[in-house]
Short mmCIF file of C-alpha atoms in Angstrom, two decimals:
data_model
loop_
_atom_site.label_atom_id
_atom_site.label_comp_id
_atom_site.label_asym_id
_atom_site.label_seq_id
_atom_site.Cartn_x
_atom_site.Cartn_y
_atom_site.Cartn_z
CA UNK A 25 -65.21 102.15 -159.28
CA UNK A 26 -65.04 100.94 -162.88
CA UNK A 27 -64.21 104.46 -164.07
CA UNK A 28 -61.40 104.76 -161.54
CA UNK A 29 -60.00 101.39 -162.58
CA UNK A 30 -60.05 102.45 -166.23
CA UNK A 31 -58.26 105.67 -165.29
CA UNK A 32 -55.57 103.82 -163.34
CA UNK A 33 -54.96 101.45 -166.25
CA UNK A 34 -54.77 104.43 -168.61
CA UNK A 35 -52.21 106.14 -166.36
CA UNK A 36 -50.13 102.97 -166.28
CA UNK A 37 -50.25 102.58 -170.06
CA UNK A 38 -49.16 106.19 -170.54
CA UNK A 39 -46.23 105.77 -168.17
CA UNK A 40 -45.11 102.51 -169.77
CA UNK A 41 -45.33 104.01 -173.26
CA UNK A 42 -43.24 106.96 -172.13
CA UNK A 43 -40.55 104.66 -170.73
CA UNK A 44 -40.55 102.55 -173.89
CA UNK A 45 -39.72 105.59 -176.01
CA UNK A 46 -36.10 105.04 -174.98
CA UNK A 47 -35.77 101.27 -175.18
CA UNK A 48 -31.98 101.18 -175.39
CA UNK A 49 -31.61 103.24 -172.21
CA UNK A 50 -34.20 101.05 -170.51
CA UNK A 51 -32.39 97.82 -171.35
CA UNK A 52 -29.03 99.29 -170.32
CA UNK A 53 -30.60 100.28 -167.01
CA UNK A 54 -31.95 96.76 -166.51
CA UNK A 55 -28.54 95.22 -167.18
CA UNK A 56 -26.75 97.71 -164.92
CA UNK A 57 -29.14 97.09 -162.05
CA UNK A 58 -28.87 93.33 -162.44
CA UNK A 59 -25.06 93.48 -162.44
CA UNK A 60 -25.08 95.81 -159.43
CA UNK A 61 -27.16 93.40 -157.37
CA UNK A 62 -25.28 90.38 -158.74
CA UNK A 63 -21.95 91.83 -157.57
CA UNK A 64 -23.36 92.27 -154.07
CA UNK A 65 -24.71 88.73 -154.05
CA UNK A 66 -21.36 87.53 -155.38
CA UNK A 67 -19.80 88.76 -152.16
CA UNK A 68 -22.31 86.72 -150.18
CA UNK A 69 -21.49 83.70 -152.37
CA UNK A 70 -17.79 84.09 -151.54
CA UNK A 71 -18.60 84.14 -147.82
CA UNK A 72 -20.87 81.09 -148.16
CA UNK A 73 -18.20 79.23 -150.16
CA UNK A 74 -15.53 80.06 -147.61
CA UNK A 75 -17.51 79.03 -144.54
CA UNK A 76 -19.84 76.50 -146.26
CA UNK A 77 -22.89 77.92 -144.48
CA UNK A 78 -24.23 81.31 -143.38
CA UNK A 79 -26.28 81.06 -140.24
CA UNK A 80 -26.92 77.38 -141.00
CA UNK A 81 -27.94 78.06 -144.62
CA UNK A 82 -26.10 76.65 -147.64
CA UNK A 83 -25.46 78.78 -150.72
CA UNK A 84 -28.41 77.35 -152.75
CA UNK A 85 -30.69 78.08 -149.79
CA UNK A 86 -29.32 81.60 -149.44
CA UNK A 87 -29.63 82.05 -153.20
CA UNK A 88 -33.31 81.10 -153.04
CA UNK A 89 -33.86 83.60 -150.25
CA UNK A 90 -32.00 86.37 -152.11
CA UNK A 91 -33.93 85.70 -155.30
CA UNK A 92 -37.25 85.66 -153.45
CA UNK A 93 -36.31 88.83 -151.58
CA UNK A 94 -35.23 90.66 -154.75
CA UNK A 95 -38.32 89.64 -156.71
CA UNK A 96 -40.73 90.56 -153.90
CA UNK A 97 -39.04 93.89 -153.26
CA UNK A 98 -39.03 94.87 -156.93
CA UNK A 99 -42.69 93.91 -157.47
CA UNK A 100 -43.69 96.16 -154.59
CA UNK A 101 -41.24 98.98 -155.31
CA UNK A 102 -42.07 99.34 -159.01
CA UNK A 103 -45.42 100.80 -157.94
CA UNK A 104 -44.22 102.84 -154.98
CA UNK A 105 -40.56 103.69 -154.42
CA UNK A 106 -39.73 106.42 -156.93
CA UNK A 107 -43.08 108.18 -156.60
CA UNK A 108 -43.42 108.00 -152.83
CA UNK A 109 -39.78 108.75 -152.06
CA UNK A 110 -40.48 112.17 -153.59
CA UNK A 111 -43.29 112.86 -151.09
CA UNK A 112 -41.05 115.20 -149.11
CA UNK A 113 -40.60 117.44 -152.15
CA UNK A 114 -44.27 117.19 -153.11
CA UNK A 115 -45.27 118.40 -149.65
CA UNK A 116 -42.64 121.11 -149.26
CA UNK A 117 -43.28 122.60 -152.71
CA UNK A 118 -47.05 122.46 -152.41
CA UNK A 119 -47.42 120.01 -155.29
CA UNK A 120 -49.30 117.53 -153.11
CA UNK A 121 -52.02 120.14 -152.57
CA UNK A 122 -52.89 119.97 -156.26
CA UNK A 123 -53.49 116.22 -155.95
CA UNK A 124 -56.11 116.76 -153.27
CA UNK A 125 -58.47 118.48 -155.71
CA UNK A 126 -58.36 115.64 -158.23
CA UNK A 127 -61.36 113.27 -158.35
CA UNK A 128 -59.17 110.27 -157.46
CA UNK A 129 -57.15 109.19 -154.46
CA UNK A 130 -53.80 111.06 -154.27
CA UNK A 131 -52.06 107.81 -153.37
CA UNK A 132 -53.60 105.94 -156.29
CA UNK A 133 -52.72 108.73 -158.71
CA UNK A 134 -49.09 108.79 -157.56
CA UNK A 135 -48.75 105.01 -157.64
CA UNK A 136 -50.36 104.27 -161.00
CA UNK A 137 -49.07 107.32 -162.85
CA UNK A 138 -45.49 106.61 -161.81
CA UNK A 139 -45.16 102.84 -162.31
CA UNK A 140 -41.46 102.20 -162.83
CA UNK A 141 -40.68 99.43 -165.33
CA UNK A 142 -36.97 100.02 -164.79
CA UNK A 143 -37.16 97.24 -162.20
CA UNK A 144 -36.93 94.73 -165.03
CA UNK A 145 -33.34 93.96 -164.08
CA UNK A 146 -34.27 93.21 -160.49
CA UNK A 147 -37.16 90.99 -161.56
CA UNK A 148 -35.05 89.04 -164.06
CA UNK A 149 -32.27 88.52 -161.52
CA UNK A 150 -34.71 87.44 -158.82
CA UNK A 151 -36.43 84.90 -161.07
CA UNK A 152 -33.10 83.59 -162.30
CA UNK A 153 -31.77 83.04 -158.79
CA UNK A 154 -34.99 81.33 -157.68
CA UNK A 155 -34.92 78.94 -160.64
CA UNK A 156 -31.22 78.13 -160.16
CA UNK A 157 -31.66 77.53 -156.43
CA UNK A 158 -34.73 75.32 -156.83
CA UNK A 159 -32.86 73.16 -159.35
CA UNK A 160 -30.20 72.52 -156.69
CA UNK A 161 -32.41 72.08 -153.64
CA UNK A 162 -34.83 69.35 -154.62
CA UNK A 163 -37.88 70.84 -152.90
CA UNK A 164 -40.71 68.33 -152.50
CA UNK A 165 -43.42 70.16 -154.44
CA UNK A 166 -47.13 69.60 -153.99
CA UNK A 167 -50.20 71.67 -154.73
CA UNK A 168 -50.15 73.12 -151.21
CA UNK A 169 -46.43 73.88 -151.41
CA UNK A 170 -46.85 75.69 -154.74
CA UNK A 171 -49.81 77.63 -153.33
CA UNK A 172 -47.83 78.53 -150.22
CA UNK A 173 -44.89 79.75 -152.32
CA UNK A 174 -47.09 81.85 -154.61
CA UNK A 175 -49.13 83.41 -151.80
CA UNK A 176 -45.99 84.12 -149.79
CA UNK A 177 -44.47 85.92 -152.78
CA UNK A 178 -47.60 88.03 -153.24
CA UNK A 179 -47.62 88.78 -149.52
CA UNK A 180 -43.95 89.83 -149.57
CA UNK A 181 -44.57 92.13 -152.55
CA UNK A 182 -47.52 93.71 -150.72
CA UNK A 183 -45.31 94.13 -147.67
CA UNK A 184 -42.69 95.92 -149.76
CA UNK A 185 -45.16 98.42 -151.19
CA UNK A 186 -47.01 98.87 -147.89
CA UNK A 187 -43.89 99.72 -145.93
CA UNK A 188 -42.82 102.29 -148.51
CA UNK A 189 -46.33 103.76 -148.39
CA UNK A 190 -46.23 103.99 -144.60
CA UNK A 191 -42.91 105.84 -144.65
CA UNK A 192 -44.14 108.22 -147.36
CA UNK A 193 -47.31 108.95 -145.38
CA UNK A 194 -45.22 110.35 -142.55
CA UNK A 195 -44.04 113.14 -144.86
CA UNK A 196 -47.59 114.52 -144.72
CA UNK A 197 -47.06 115.18 -141.01
CA UNK A 198 -43.29 115.47 -140.57
CA UNK A 199 -42.67 117.23 -143.92
CA UNK A 200 -39.36 115.38 -144.17
CA UNK A 201 -39.13 111.64 -144.72
CA UNK A 202 -36.02 110.91 -146.79
CA UNK A 203 -34.01 109.96 -143.72
CA UNK A 204 -36.67 107.34 -142.95
CA UNK A 205 -36.17 105.83 -146.39
CA UNK A 206 -32.46 105.67 -145.56
CA UNK A 207 -33.23 103.70 -142.41
CA UNK A 208 -35.59 101.47 -144.38
CA UNK A 209 -32.85 100.52 -146.83
CA UNK A 210 -30.43 99.80 -143.97
CA UNK A 211 -32.89 97.29 -142.55
CA UNK A 212 -33.67 95.99 -146.04
CA UNK A 213 -29.99 95.20 -146.49
CA UNK A 214 -29.93 93.22 -143.25
CA UNK A 215 -33.06 91.29 -144.20
CA UNK A 216 -31.18 89.69 -147.11
CA UNK A 217 -29.32 87.43 -144.68
CA UNK A 218 -30.53 84.52 -142.55
CA UNK A 219 -31.76 86.08 -139.31
CA UNK A 220 -29.80 83.55 -137.29
CA UNK A 221 -26.60 85.55 -137.78
CA UNK A 222 -28.06 88.51 -135.86
CA UNK A 223 -28.58 89.05 -132.14
CA UNK A 224 -31.96 88.04 -130.73
CA UNK A 225 -33.24 91.63 -130.27
CA UNK A 226 -32.50 92.41 -133.92
CA UNK A 227 -34.21 89.19 -135.02
CA UNK A 228 -37.30 90.26 -133.08
CA UNK A 229 -37.15 93.74 -134.62
CA UNK A 230 -37.04 92.34 -138.17
CA UNK A 231 -40.06 90.16 -137.43
CA UNK A 232 -42.19 92.78 -135.69
CA UNK A 233 -41.59 96.54 -135.73
CA UNK A 234 -39.71 96.47 -139.05
CA UNK A 235 -41.10 93.21 -140.49
CA UNK A 236 -38.69 92.92 -143.40
CA UNK A 237 -37.84 89.39 -142.31
CA UNK A 238 -41.04 88.41 -144.12
CA UNK A 239 -39.60 89.66 -147.42
CA UNK A 240 -37.49 86.55 -147.91
CA UNK A 241 -36.28 84.82 -144.78
CA UNK A 242 -39.57 83.63 -143.28
CA UNK A 243 -41.23 82.47 -146.56
CA UNK A 244 -38.16 80.57 -147.70
CA UNK A 245 -37.46 79.11 -144.26
CA UNK A 246 -41.06 77.87 -144.16
CA UNK A 247 -40.69 76.33 -147.62
CA UNK A 248 -37.45 74.56 -146.67
CA UNK A 249 -38.71 73.45 -143.26
CA UNK A 250 -36.18 75.51 -141.32
CA UNK A 251 -36.94 76.82 -137.82
CA UNK A 252 -38.02 80.45 -137.57
CA UNK A 253 -37.40 82.30 -134.28
CA UNK A 254 -40.46 83.52 -132.35
CA UNK A 255 -42.86 82.10 -134.96
CA UNK A 256 -42.08 78.40 -135.13
CA UNK A 257 -44.61 76.22 -136.94
CA UNK A 258 -46.82 79.22 -137.70
CA UNK A 259 -44.21 80.52 -140.16
CA UNK A 260 -46.08 79.43 -143.35
CA UNK A 261 -49.25 81.22 -142.24
CA UNK A 262 -47.35 84.26 -140.99
CA UNK A 263 -45.55 84.57 -144.33
CA UNK A 264 -48.90 84.66 -146.15
CA UNK A 265 -50.60 87.07 -143.74
CA UNK A 266 -47.75 89.55 -143.16
CA UNK A 267 -48.28 91.44 -146.41
CA UNK A 268 -52.06 91.93 -146.18
CA UNK A 269 -51.73 92.99 -142.53
CA UNK A 270 -49.07 95.54 -143.46
CA UNK A 271 -51.36 96.85 -146.21
CA UNK A 272 -54.02 97.54 -143.57
CA UNK A 273 -51.43 99.35 -141.44
CA UNK A 274 -50.32 101.40 -144.45
CA UNK A 275 -53.91 102.35 -145.32
CA UNK A 276 -54.62 103.48 -141.76
CA UNK A 277 -51.33 105.38 -141.59
CA UNK A 278 -51.99 107.17 -144.88
CA UNK A 279 -55.52 108.14 -143.86
CA UNK A 280 -54.41 109.32 -140.42
CA UNK A 281 -51.52 111.38 -141.79
CA UNK A 282 -53.64 112.88 -144.54
CA UNK A 283 -56.22 114.02 -141.97
CA UNK A 284 -53.42 115.83 -140.14
CA UNK A 285 -51.92 117.31 -143.29
CA UNK A 286 -51.94 121.11 -143.10
CA UNK A 287 -50.59 122.02 -146.52
CA UNK A 288 -47.29 123.45 -147.65
CA UNK A 289 -47.74 126.56 -145.55
CA UNK A 290 -48.30 124.57 -142.34
#
């Protein structure tokens, strides 16, 4: 266990050092990503300013949700997205077979050897929006509130990585999975908005089958004391438990798909 942990840390250090060889490109990438997301959120700000509220949420409240959502997504994706989105190619070209003979978990090797620090722009933007929103909302902080916020953020980050892992695992059985990532990002886009603007079936979908509502909406609604459909007063606990539960699902999915993996030749 200790040896594996040392190996994972070594893989991460190597990847980070490689990325830092081109610092100027890295910073430019951070800025470009931040501006890209900021322009999208600017459109939401225009809508909120025009209609005063979106689904009963003011702009500072929406800003807090967007910042929370962006930060949680980026913390989960920096370990998973780039590496696991390439699972289709790894399987089709037989590269994944070479990972099976290594003395470490294929998933762990992919995740820790491919950590993507290019999410710095997302992280900076998310933190900035959270800070700005909290300064304008006057949240009544207490030890329990701070703990709830922190645990909900960790849970949302785990949810982000776990969902990407689950989708990638399907490539071991289906061979192709890129279209599933496309569907994931469609739902991820919808989860940036208050769920109240969607029809009831879609609200249920984003809180159950595709639980991306827990990436930002549910944790922030619980913090602000807003009603959450289908969950009600259990929202604070659900926001904390959603991520760990999705991790269990992802682990089971990966193990099940790997048992059914037949190699590049079928």
